Short mmCIF file of C-alpha atoms in Angstrom, two decimals:
data_model
loop_
_atom_site.label_atom_id
_atom_site.label_comp_id
_atom_site.label_asym_id
_atom_site.label_seq_id
_atom_site.Cartn_x
_atom_site.Cartn_y
_atom_site.Cartn_z
CA MET A 1 41.34 -4.24 -4.21
CA SER A 2 40.14 -2.89 -7.55
CA THR A 3 38.69 0.58 -7.84
CA LEU A 4 36.18 1.71 -10.46
CA HIS A 5 35.41 5.34 -11.24
CA ILE A 6 32.07 6.18 -12.90
CA ARG A 7 32.52 9.67 -14.27
CA GLY A 8 30.04 12.42 -15.06
CA GLY A 9 26.77 10.46 -14.92
CA ARG A 10 23.35 11.57 -13.75
CA ILE A 11 23.14 9.70 -10.45
CA ILE A 12 19.60 8.65 -9.53
CA ASP A 13 19.21 7.09 -6.09
CA PRO A 14 15.56 6.65 -5.03
CA SER A 15 16.58 5.58 -1.52
CA ARG A 16 17.73 9.19 -0.94
CA ASP A 17 15.51 10.96 -3.50
CA LEU A 18 18.77 11.92 -5.17
CA ASP A 19 18.94 13.08 -8.79
CA GLU A 20 22.13 14.94 -9.66
CA VAL A 21 25.12 14.83 -11.97
CA GLY A 22 28.33 13.65 -10.37
CA ASP A 23 31.00 10.99 -10.03
CA MET A 24 30.89 7.66 -8.22
CA TRP A 25 33.65 5.42 -6.93
CA ILE A 26 33.51 1.70 -6.24
CA GLU A 27 36.16 -0.06 -4.20
CA ASN A 28 36.30 -3.71 -3.17
CA GLY A 29 32.69 -4.27 -4.24
CA ARG A 30 31.26 -1.33 -2.27
CA ILE A 31 30.45 2.27 -3.08
CA VAL A 32 32.85 4.70 -1.37
CA ASP A 33 33.12 8.45 -0.92
CA ARG A 34 36.57 8.58 -2.41
CA PRO A 35 39.04 5.76 -2.98
CA ALA A 36 42.31 5.58 -1.12
CA ALA A 37 44.22 5.38 -4.39
CA LYS A 38 43.77 6.29 -8.04
CA ALA A 39 41.04 4.32 -9.83
CA ASP A 40 42.11 1.24 -11.76
CA ARG A 41 39.33 1.70 -14.29
CA THR A 42 37.00 4.47 -15.42
CA ILE A 43 33.64 4.51 -17.18
CA ASP A 44 32.62 7.75 -18.86
CA ALA A 45 28.90 8.03 -18.03
CA THR A 46 28.35 11.49 -19.51
CA GLY A 47 24.75 11.76 -20.71
CA CYS A 48 23.82 8.52 -18.97
CA LEU A 49 21.81 7.63 -15.88
CA VAL A 50 23.63 5.86 -13.05
CA THR A 51 21.13 3.94 -10.94
CA PRO A 52 21.02 1.10 -8.44
CA GLY A 53 20.89 -2.30 -10.11
CA PHE A 54 17.37 -3.35 -11.03
CA VAL A 55 15.65 -5.97 -8.87
CA ASP A 56 13.14 -8.36 -10.44
CA LEU A 57 10.44 -9.82 -8.21
CA HIS A 58 9.56 -12.81 -10.36
CA ALA A 59 10.90 -14.48 -13.49
CA SER A 60 10.83 -18.05 -14.76
CA PHE A 61 14.20 -19.65 -15.57
CA ARG A 62 12.73 -23.16 -16.22
CA GLU A 63 15.69 -25.11 -14.84
CA PRO A 64 15.45 -27.98 -14.14
CA GLY A 65 12.84 -29.53 -16.40
CA SER A 66 12.43 -27.21 -19.39
CA GLU A 67 15.95 -26.17 -20.33
CA GLU A 68 14.83 -25.85 -23.97
CA ASP A 69 13.04 -22.66 -22.85
CA GLU A 70 15.63 -21.18 -20.51
CA THR A 71 18.33 -22.07 -18.01
CA ILE A 72 19.55 -20.24 -14.95
CA ALA A 73 22.70 -19.30 -16.89
CA THR A 74 20.88 -17.93 -19.96
CA GLY A 75 18.14 -16.29 -17.91
CA SER A 76 20.60 -14.49 -15.66
CA ALA A 77 22.59 -13.38 -18.72
CA ALA A 78 19.39 -11.91 -20.16
CA ALA A 79 18.74 -10.21 -16.84
CA LEU A 80 22.14 -8.50 -16.96
CA ALA A 81 21.42 -7.22 -20.47
CA GLY A 82 18.19 -5.76 -19.11
CA GLY A 83 19.94 -3.98 -16.24
CA PHE A 84 18.92 -6.43 -13.51
CA THR A 85 21.49 -7.29 -10.86
CA THR A 86 19.09 -9.38 -8.75
CA VAL A 87 16.32 -11.72 -9.89
CA ALA A 88 13.91 -13.75 -7.74
CA VAL A 89 13.14 -16.96 -9.63
CA LEU A 90 9.68 -18.53 -9.58
CA PRO A 91 9.58 -22.11 -8.29
CA ASP A 92 7.84 -23.47 -11.39
CA SER A 93 10.61 -25.84 -12.46
CA GLU A 94 10.16 -29.61 -12.72
CA PRO A 95 10.52 -30.73 -10.02
CA PRO A 96 9.40 -27.52 -8.32
CA VAL A 97 11.33 -25.70 -5.61
CA ASP A 98 9.36 -27.22 -2.75
CA HIS A 99 12.25 -28.45 -0.58
CA ARG A 100 15.56 -27.14 0.71
CA ALA A 101 17.83 -28.90 -1.79
CA ALA A 102 15.92 -27.43 -4.71
CA ALA A 103 16.34 -23.89 -3.34
CA GLU A 104 20.05 -24.50 -2.79
CA PHE A 105 20.35 -25.81 -6.36
CA VAL A 106 19.00 -22.52 -7.75
CA ILE A 107 21.50 -20.54 -5.71
CA ARG A 108 24.43 -22.76 -6.73
CA GLN A 109 23.53 -22.59 -10.41
CA GLY A 110 23.30 -18.82 -10.15
CA GLU A 111 26.72 -18.64 -8.53
CA ARG A 112 28.21 -20.87 -11.23
CA ALA A 113 26.74 -18.68 -13.96
CA ARG A 114 28.38 -15.57 -12.44
CA GLN A 115 25.89 -13.22 -14.02
CA CYS A 116 23.28 -11.51 -11.83
CA ARG A 117 22.33 -12.49 -8.28
CA VAL A 118 19.76 -15.30 -8.44
CA LEU A 119 17.40 -15.77 -5.49
CA PRO A 120 14.93 -18.65 -5.20
CA LEU A 121 11.26 -18.38 -4.35
CA GLY A 122 9.91 -21.52 -2.71
CA THR A 123 6.52 -23.07 -3.33
CA VAL A 124 3.65 -22.54 -0.91
CA THR A 125 2.43 -26.12 -1.34
CA GLN A 126 4.07 -29.47 -1.98
CA GLY A 127 4.47 -30.07 -5.70
CA ARG A 128 2.55 -26.84 -6.46
CA LYS A 129 -0.64 -28.92 -6.11
CA GLY A 130 -2.44 -26.38 -3.91
CA GLU A 131 -3.09 -28.89 -1.14
CA ASP A 132 -0.50 -29.56 1.60
CA LEU A 133 1.92 -26.82 2.64
CA ALA A 134 5.56 -27.17 1.69
CA GLU A 135 8.27 -27.23 4.36
CA MET A 136 8.56 -23.45 4.50
CA GLY A 137 11.15 -23.38 7.27
CA GLN A 138 13.47 -25.66 5.32
CA LEU A 139 12.99 -23.55 2.20
CA VAL A 140 13.99 -20.43 4.12
CA ASP A 141 17.05 -22.26 5.45
CA GLY A 142 17.86 -23.13 1.83
CA GLY A 143 17.78 -19.45 0.83
CA ALA A 144 14.18 -18.85 -0.28
CA VAL A 145 13.33 -15.13 -0.07
CA GLY A 146 9.57 -15.65 -0.44
CA PHE A 147 6.92 -18.14 -1.47
CA SER A 148 4.84 -18.50 -4.61
CA GLU A 149 3.01 -21.01 -6.77
CA GLY A 150 4.24 -19.22 -9.89
CA LYS A 151 1.51 -18.65 -12.46
CA ARG A 152 -0.87 -20.98 -10.63
CA SER A 153 -3.32 -19.49 -8.18
CA ILE A 154 -4.06 -21.00 -4.78
CA ASN A 155 -7.76 -21.69 -5.09
CA ASN A 156 -8.26 -23.16 -1.61
CA ALA A 157 -8.79 -20.29 0.84
CA GLU A 158 -7.84 -22.41 3.86
CA VAL A 159 -4.53 -23.37 2.25
CA MET A 160 -3.78 -19.71 1.54
CA ARG A 161 -4.75 -18.79 5.10
CA ARG A 162 -2.34 -21.32 6.60
CA GLY A 163 0.32 -20.36 4.08
CA LEU A 164 0.15 -16.71 5.13
CA GLN A 165 0.32 -17.68 8.79
CA TYR A 166 3.42 -19.81 8.31
CA ALA A 167 5.13 -17.39 5.93
CA SER A 168 4.73 -14.60 8.48
CA MET A 169 6.64 -16.70 11.02
CA PHE A 170 9.68 -16.33 8.76
CA SER A 171 8.96 -12.71 7.74
CA ARG A 172 8.50 -13.75 4.11
CA PRO A 173 5.80 -12.66 1.66
CA ILE A 174 3.61 -14.89 -0.47
CA LEU A 175 3.71 -13.76 -4.09
CA HIS A 176 0.41 -14.74 -5.64
CA GLN A 177 -1.10 -14.21 -9.08
CA PRO A 178 -4.75 -13.59 -8.21
CA THR A 179 -7.05 -15.51 -10.55
CA VAL A 180 -10.20 -17.55 -10.10
CA PRO A 181 -9.29 -20.54 -12.33
CA GLU A 182 -12.87 -21.47 -13.21
CA LEU A 183 -13.51 -18.03 -14.70
CA VAL A 184 -10.54 -18.10 -17.09
CA SER A 185 -10.46 -21.77 -18.07
CA GLY A 186 -9.98 -22.02 -21.83
CA GLY A 187 -9.57 -18.25 -22.12
CA VAL A 188 -7.16 -16.60 -24.55
CA MET A 189 -7.51 -12.85 -24.12
CA HIS A 190 -9.29 -10.08 -22.20
CA GLU A 191 -13.04 -10.48 -22.21
CA GLY A 192 -14.53 -7.47 -23.94
CA TYR A 193 -15.35 -5.94 -27.30
CA HIS A 194 -12.26 -7.27 -29.08
CA SER A 195 -12.63 -10.84 -27.82
CA VAL A 196 -16.11 -10.90 -29.39
CA VAL A 197 -14.87 -9.40 -32.66
CA PHE A 198 -11.88 -11.75 -32.87
CA GLY A 199 -13.91 -14.80 -31.85
CA LEU A 200 -11.55 -15.70 -29.01
CA ARG A 201 -12.66 -16.85 -25.57
CA GLY A 202 -12.36 -14.08 -23.00
CA MET A 203 -10.83 -13.85 -19.52
CA PRO A 204 -12.87 -11.39 -17.43
CA THR A 205 -11.37 -8.90 -15.00
CA ALA A 206 -13.71 -10.34 -12.37
CA ALA A 207 -11.48 -13.42 -12.24
CA GLU A 208 -8.68 -11.22 -10.90
CA GLU A 209 -10.72 -8.84 -8.79
CA ILE A 210 -12.57 -11.57 -6.87
CA MET A 211 -9.29 -13.25 -5.91
CA VAL A 212 -7.71 -9.91 -5.00
CA ARG A 213 -10.54 -9.31 -2.53
CA ARG A 214 -10.12 -12.78 -1.04
CA ASP A 215 -6.36 -12.45 -0.66
CA ILE A 216 -6.71 -9.07 1.00
CA ALA A 217 -9.28 -10.49 3.42
CA LEU A 218 -6.95 -13.36 4.33
CA ALA A 219 -4.00 -11.00 4.77
CA GLU A 220 -6.13 -8.95 7.16
CA LEU A 221 -7.22 -12.09 9.03
CA THR A 222 -3.70 -13.53 9.44
CA GLY A 223 -1.55 -10.42 9.54
CA GLY A 224 0.56 -12.00 6.78
CA HIS A 225 2.14 -10.22 3.83
CA ILE A 226 0.45 -10.91 0.49
CA HIS A 227 2.12 -9.62 -2.65
CA LEU A 228 -0.16 -9.57 -5.69
CA MET A 229 1.69 -10.27 -8.92
CA CYS A 230 0.86 -8.92 -12.38
CA ILE A 231 -2.10 -6.73 -11.49
CA SER A 232 -3.97 -5.90 -14.69
CA SER A 233 -7.35 -4.44 -13.67
CA GLN A 234 -8.25 -0.96 -12.54
CA GLY A 235 -10.71 -2.56 -10.12
CA SER A 236 -7.81 -4.42 -8.47
CA VAL A 237 -5.93 -1.13 -8.06
CA GLU A 238 -8.87 0.34 -6.15
CA GLU A 239 -9.14 -2.73 -3.90
CA ILE A 240 -5.43 -2.52 -3.09
CA ARG A 241 -5.65 1.21 -2.41
CA GLN A 242 -8.41 0.69 0.14
CA ALA A 243 -6.54 -2.19 1.77
CA LYS A 244 -3.40 -0.11 2.18
CA GLN A 245 -5.40 2.68 3.76
CA ALA A 246 -6.79 0.13 6.22
CA GLY A 247 -3.25 -0.93 7.18
CA ILE A 248 -3.41 -4.40 5.63
CA ARG A 249 -0.05 -5.87 4.56
CA VAL A 250 -0.58 -5.98 0.82
CA THR A 251 1.83 -5.00 -1.95
CA ALA A 252 1.54 -5.33 -5.72
CA ASP A 253 3.43 -5.18 -8.98
CA VAL A 254 2.60 -4.73 -12.64
CA SER A 255 4.44 -5.97 -15.72
CA PRO A 256 5.66 -3.53 -18.40
CA HIS A 257 3.64 -5.00 -21.28
CA HIS A 258 0.41 -4.45 -19.33
CA LEU A 259 1.25 -0.73 -19.32
CA LEU A 260 1.82 -0.40 -23.07
CA LEU A 261 -0.15 -3.01 -25.03
CA THR A 262 -3.92 -3.38 -25.24
CA ASP A 263 -6.17 -6.32 -26.06
CA GLU A 264 -6.48 -4.99 -29.60
CA SER A 265 -2.93 -6.31 -30.15
CA LEU A 266 -4.45 -9.79 -30.64
CA ARG A 267 -6.02 -8.59 -33.91
CA GLY A 268 -3.37 -10.51 -35.86
CA TYR A 269 -3.74 -13.65 -33.70
CA ASP A 270 -0.03 -13.50 -32.90
CA PRO A 271 0.70 -15.89 -29.98
CA ASN A 272 3.45 -13.55 -28.76
CA TYR A 273 0.72 -11.23 -27.47
CA LYS A 274 -0.90 -14.02 -25.47
CA VAL A 275 -0.09 -13.47 -21.80
CA ASP A 276 -1.53 -14.31 -18.39
CA PRO A 277 -3.14 -12.14 -17.14
CA PRO A 278 -4.22 -10.99 -20.59
CA LEU A 279 -3.57 -7.60 -22.12
CA ARG A 280 -6.49 -5.39 -21.11
CA SER A 281 -8.27 -2.39 -22.61
CA GLN A 282 -6.97 1.17 -22.42
CA GLU A 283 -9.14 2.08 -19.42
CA HIS A 284 -7.36 -0.60 -17.38
CA ILE A 285 -3.95 0.64 -18.51
CA ASP A 286 -4.96 4.11 -17.36
CA GLY A 287 -5.98 2.67 -13.99
CA LEU A 288 -2.65 0.86 -13.61
CA ILE A 289 -0.66 3.98 -14.42
CA ALA A 290 -2.74 5.97 -11.92
CA GLY A 291 -1.93 3.27 -9.35
CA LEU A 292 1.79 3.62 -10.04
CA LYS A 293 1.65 7.40 -9.76
CA ALA A 294 -0.24 7.22 -6.46
CA GLY A 295 2.07 4.61 -4.94
CA VAL A 296 -0.62 1.94 -4.76
CA ILE A 297 1.56 -0.31 -6.94
CA GLU A 298 5.13 -0.19 -5.68
CA ALA A 299 7.03 -2.34 -8.16
CA ILE A 300 7.41 -3.22 -11.82
CA ALA A 301 8.29 -6.87 -12.43
CA SER A 302 9.39 -8.47 -15.68
CA ASP A 303 7.19 -11.59 -15.40
CA HIS A 304 9.72 -13.18 -17.76
CA GLN A 305 8.02 -16.24 -19.29
CA PRO A 306 10.31 -17.75 -21.97
CA HIS A 307 9.12 -20.46 -24.36
CA ALA A 308 11.07 -22.32 -27.03
CA PRO A 309 10.09 -21.20 -30.58
CA GLU A 310 8.29 -24.42 -31.46
CA LYS A 311 5.93 -23.95 -28.51
CA LYS A 312 4.73 -20.54 -29.66
CA GLU A 313 4.59 -21.32 -33.38
CA CYS A 314 1.03 -22.60 -33.39
CA GLU A 315 -2.56 -21.36 -33.25
CA VAL A 316 -3.08 -18.65 -30.65
CA ASP A 317 -5.59 -20.68 -28.65
CA LEU A 318 -3.10 -23.58 -28.35
CA ALA A 319 0.04 -21.55 -27.61
CA PRO A 320 1.29 -21.15 -24.02
CA PHE A 321 0.95 -17.83 -22.24
CA GLY A 322 3.95 -15.57 -21.77
CA ILE A 323 6.48 -13.07 -23.11
CA CYS A 324 10.29 -13.19 -22.95
CA THR A 325 10.72 -9.81 -21.25
CA LEU A 326 13.93 -9.32 -19.28
CA GLU A 327 15.86 -7.59 -22.05
CA THR A 328 13.07 -5.16 -22.97
CA VAL A 329 11.75 -4.04 -19.56
CA LEU A 330 13.56 -0.69 -19.67
CA PRO A 331 12.54 0.50 -23.18
CA VAL A 332 8.94 -0.68 -22.69
CA CYS A 333 8.75 1.31 -19.45
CA VAL A 334 10.23 4.32 -21.24
CA ALA A 335 7.60 4.07 -23.99
CA ALA A 336 4.72 3.53 -21.54
CA LEU A 337 5.70 5.91 -18.72
CA ILE A 338 8.56 8.31 -19.49
CA VAL A 339 7.79 9.44 -23.04
CA PRO A 340 4.10 10.24 -22.32
CA GLY A 341 5.16 12.11 -19.17
CA HIS A 342 3.35 9.88 -16.68
CA LEU A 343 6.44 9.39 -14.50
CA GLN A 344 9.81 11.03 -13.99
CA TRP A 345 12.99 8.94 -14.04
CA LEU A 346 13.38 9.01 -10.25
CA HIS A 347 9.97 7.39 -9.79
CA LEU A 348 10.52 4.78 -12.50
CA ILE A 349 13.88 3.75 -11.02
CA ARG A 350 12.22 3.44 -7.60
CA LEU A 351 9.71 0.99 -9.10
CA LEU A 352 12.56 -1.09 -10.52
CA THR A 353 14.85 -1.02 -7.46
CA VAL A 354 13.74 0.11 -4.01
CA GLY A 355 10.14 -1.04 -4.45
CA PRO A 356 10.86 -4.69 -5.25
CA ALA A 357 13.79 -4.85 -2.80
CA ASN A 358 11.49 -3.72 0.02
CA VAL A 359 8.92 -6.40 -0.86
CA LEU A 360 11.57 -9.11 -0.44
CA LYS A 361 13.32 -7.34 2.45
CA LEU A 362 16.65 -7.32 0.64
CA GLU A 363 19.71 -5.33 1.59
CA SER A 364 19.34 -1.65 0.75
CA CYS A 365 19.84 -1.16 -2.98
CA GLY A 366 20.88 2.46 -2.92
CA LEU A 367 24.02 4.24 -4.06
CA SER A 368 25.17 5.60 -0.69
CA PRO A 369 28.74 4.99 0.47
CA GLY A 370 28.92 1.56 2.07
CA CYS A 371 26.21 0.01 -0.11
CA LYS A 372 27.06 -3.02 -2.22
CA ALA A 373 28.03 -1.88 -5.69
CA ASP A 374 25.16 -3.19 -7.79
CA VAL A 375 24.81 -0.49 -10.43
CA THR A 376 23.07 -0.04 -13.78
CA ILE A 377 24.20 2.57 -16.30
CA ILE A 378 21.55 3.62 -18.84
CA ASP A 379 21.63 5.65 -22.01
CA PRO A 380 18.11 7.17 -21.80
CA ASP A 381 18.14 8.56 -25.33
CA ALA A 382 19.60 5.59 -27.21
CA LYS A 383 17.37 4.43 -30.04
CA TRP A 384 17.72 0.80 -31.02
CA THR A 385 15.83 -1.94 -32.79
CA VAL A 386 14.89 -5.02 -30.81
CA ARG A 387 16.31 -8.15 -32.46
CA ALA A 388 14.97 -11.26 -30.77
CA LYS A 389 17.60 -13.41 -32.45
CA GLU A 390 20.25 -11.44 -30.55
CA PHE A 391 18.69 -12.02 -27.13
CA ARG A 392 20.85 -13.55 -24.45
CA SER A 393 17.79 -15.47 -23.38
CA ARG A 394 17.39 -18.92 -24.92
CA SER A 395 13.86 -17.99 -26.07
CA ARG A 396 12.61 -15.43 -28.57
CA ASN A 397 8.89 -15.01 -27.76
CA THR A 398 8.51 -11.24 -27.78
CA PRO A 399 5.96 -9.01 -29.53
CA PHE A 400 8.60 -6.27 -29.73
CA ASP A 401 10.85 -7.98 -32.26
CA GLY A 402 11.75 -5.46 -34.97
CA ARG A 403 10.36 -2.50 -33.05
CA THR A 404 12.55 0.60 -32.62
CA MET A 405 12.63 1.67 -28.99
CA THR A 406 14.28 4.30 -26.79
CA GLY A 407 16.45 3.68 -23.73
CA ARG A 408 19.14 1.04 -23.41
CA VAL A 409 21.37 -0.42 -20.72
CA ARG A 410 25.04 0.39 -21.31
CA HIS A 411 26.66 -1.38 -18.38
CA THR A 412 25.52 -3.62 -15.53
CA ILE A 413 27.78 -3.88 -12.49
CA VAL A 414 27.37 -6.61 -9.86
CA GLY A 415 29.38 -6.40 -6.67
CA GLY A 416 31.72 -3.86 -8.24
CA GLU A 417 32.41 -6.05 -11.29
CA VAL A 418 31.33 -4.93 -14.77
CA ARG A 419 29.51 -8.04 -15.96
CA TYR A 420 27.69 -6.58 -18.95
CA SER A 421 28.52 -3.94 -21.53
CA GLY A 422 26.01 -3.33 -24.29
CA ALA A 423 26.55 -3.27 -28.01
CA ASN A 424 28.35 -0.20 -29.34
CA CYS A 425 29.21 0.89 -25.78
CA GLU A 426 32.61 2.21 -24.92
CA SER A 427 34.59 -0.42 -23.07
CA VAL A 428 35.75 0.26 -19.57
CA GLU A 429 38.83 2.42 -19.71
CA LYS A 430 41.93 1.22 -17.88
CA VAL A 431 43.80 4.05 -16.29
#
């Protein structure tokens, strides 16, 4: 048994509302009160935050089918650099994860990579075609922790109704990006003042809000759990708030870039700012932040969408949607939420750990004795310049390349093993 001592860090454990300076010991992959013997290794965490490992609700790793964008090995390596110890992978590979063997493949590839924990999400429908339901029971047997169509919406209300009914039989949520496809077809950015000025086709908030209302109605009808991914509209926040008050099983997440960047970012026609849902105006950002503060939105998800450079190096209206995000989630959240004083660290860590873990009904991700030792150590004051060429991800499509940011992951520990140590960090000391 190896023993790790994390010394002098500011321990933040949202599962216990704990925020205090102290020491932590890890033995045989679990957190303990005190080890039976002297620690084999020590990490000096003075001035750092010691938190549960981050949990990501949805990221695209592209394997199999588009390994030029990302693989499970490179995606999970990027996740570690971002502080994530667990990532739920969208089933948008080719072929998609719509049968048991495909779910088992994701798990096996994650185990071979030996980076973060990789959990598969299974499709709701066969082939992600939005028609016939996938074999949900077999997907659960294969390890699927939830169901999703990825970035595609389920337009057929009867299919979604039956999907929610079947998913509830296995106590699994459906993770859905709410969009009315007909309203955003051919769209590039948020529909508003700037889309008119820039001459780019807009994507109205109504496309999201209409589908949010429908999904909430179907969750109420079936008693199923709908999780709404990548909420971007203040109107959606209000709909979710009312649904929660009515006792409907609805949860939601927001992506970091939707909290920091506005639609004005498309002024330079840079395809790296093209995301789905699109970056909205400041009033919507304010509504999202209010939703986080009030607990209406319980999770922050990376929505990692990597694309090979040649796919993004084209006109903005032809480029695919998406940002390579896993390695910049923390500093973007710091810039959007901590620096302006919208949230305290305890609340932000809850949104990155306990919130997403509860959505997927994962094992408690706290720092109490007996918990699995998935731990992230953060230097909250570290200033660093994002260098996309240094990403562990295979892709480089980020609008933050060259930007100086605050807050960086020093170490990421999975099952008691230090699997990532950041640049210029002290190595683990052997005692």
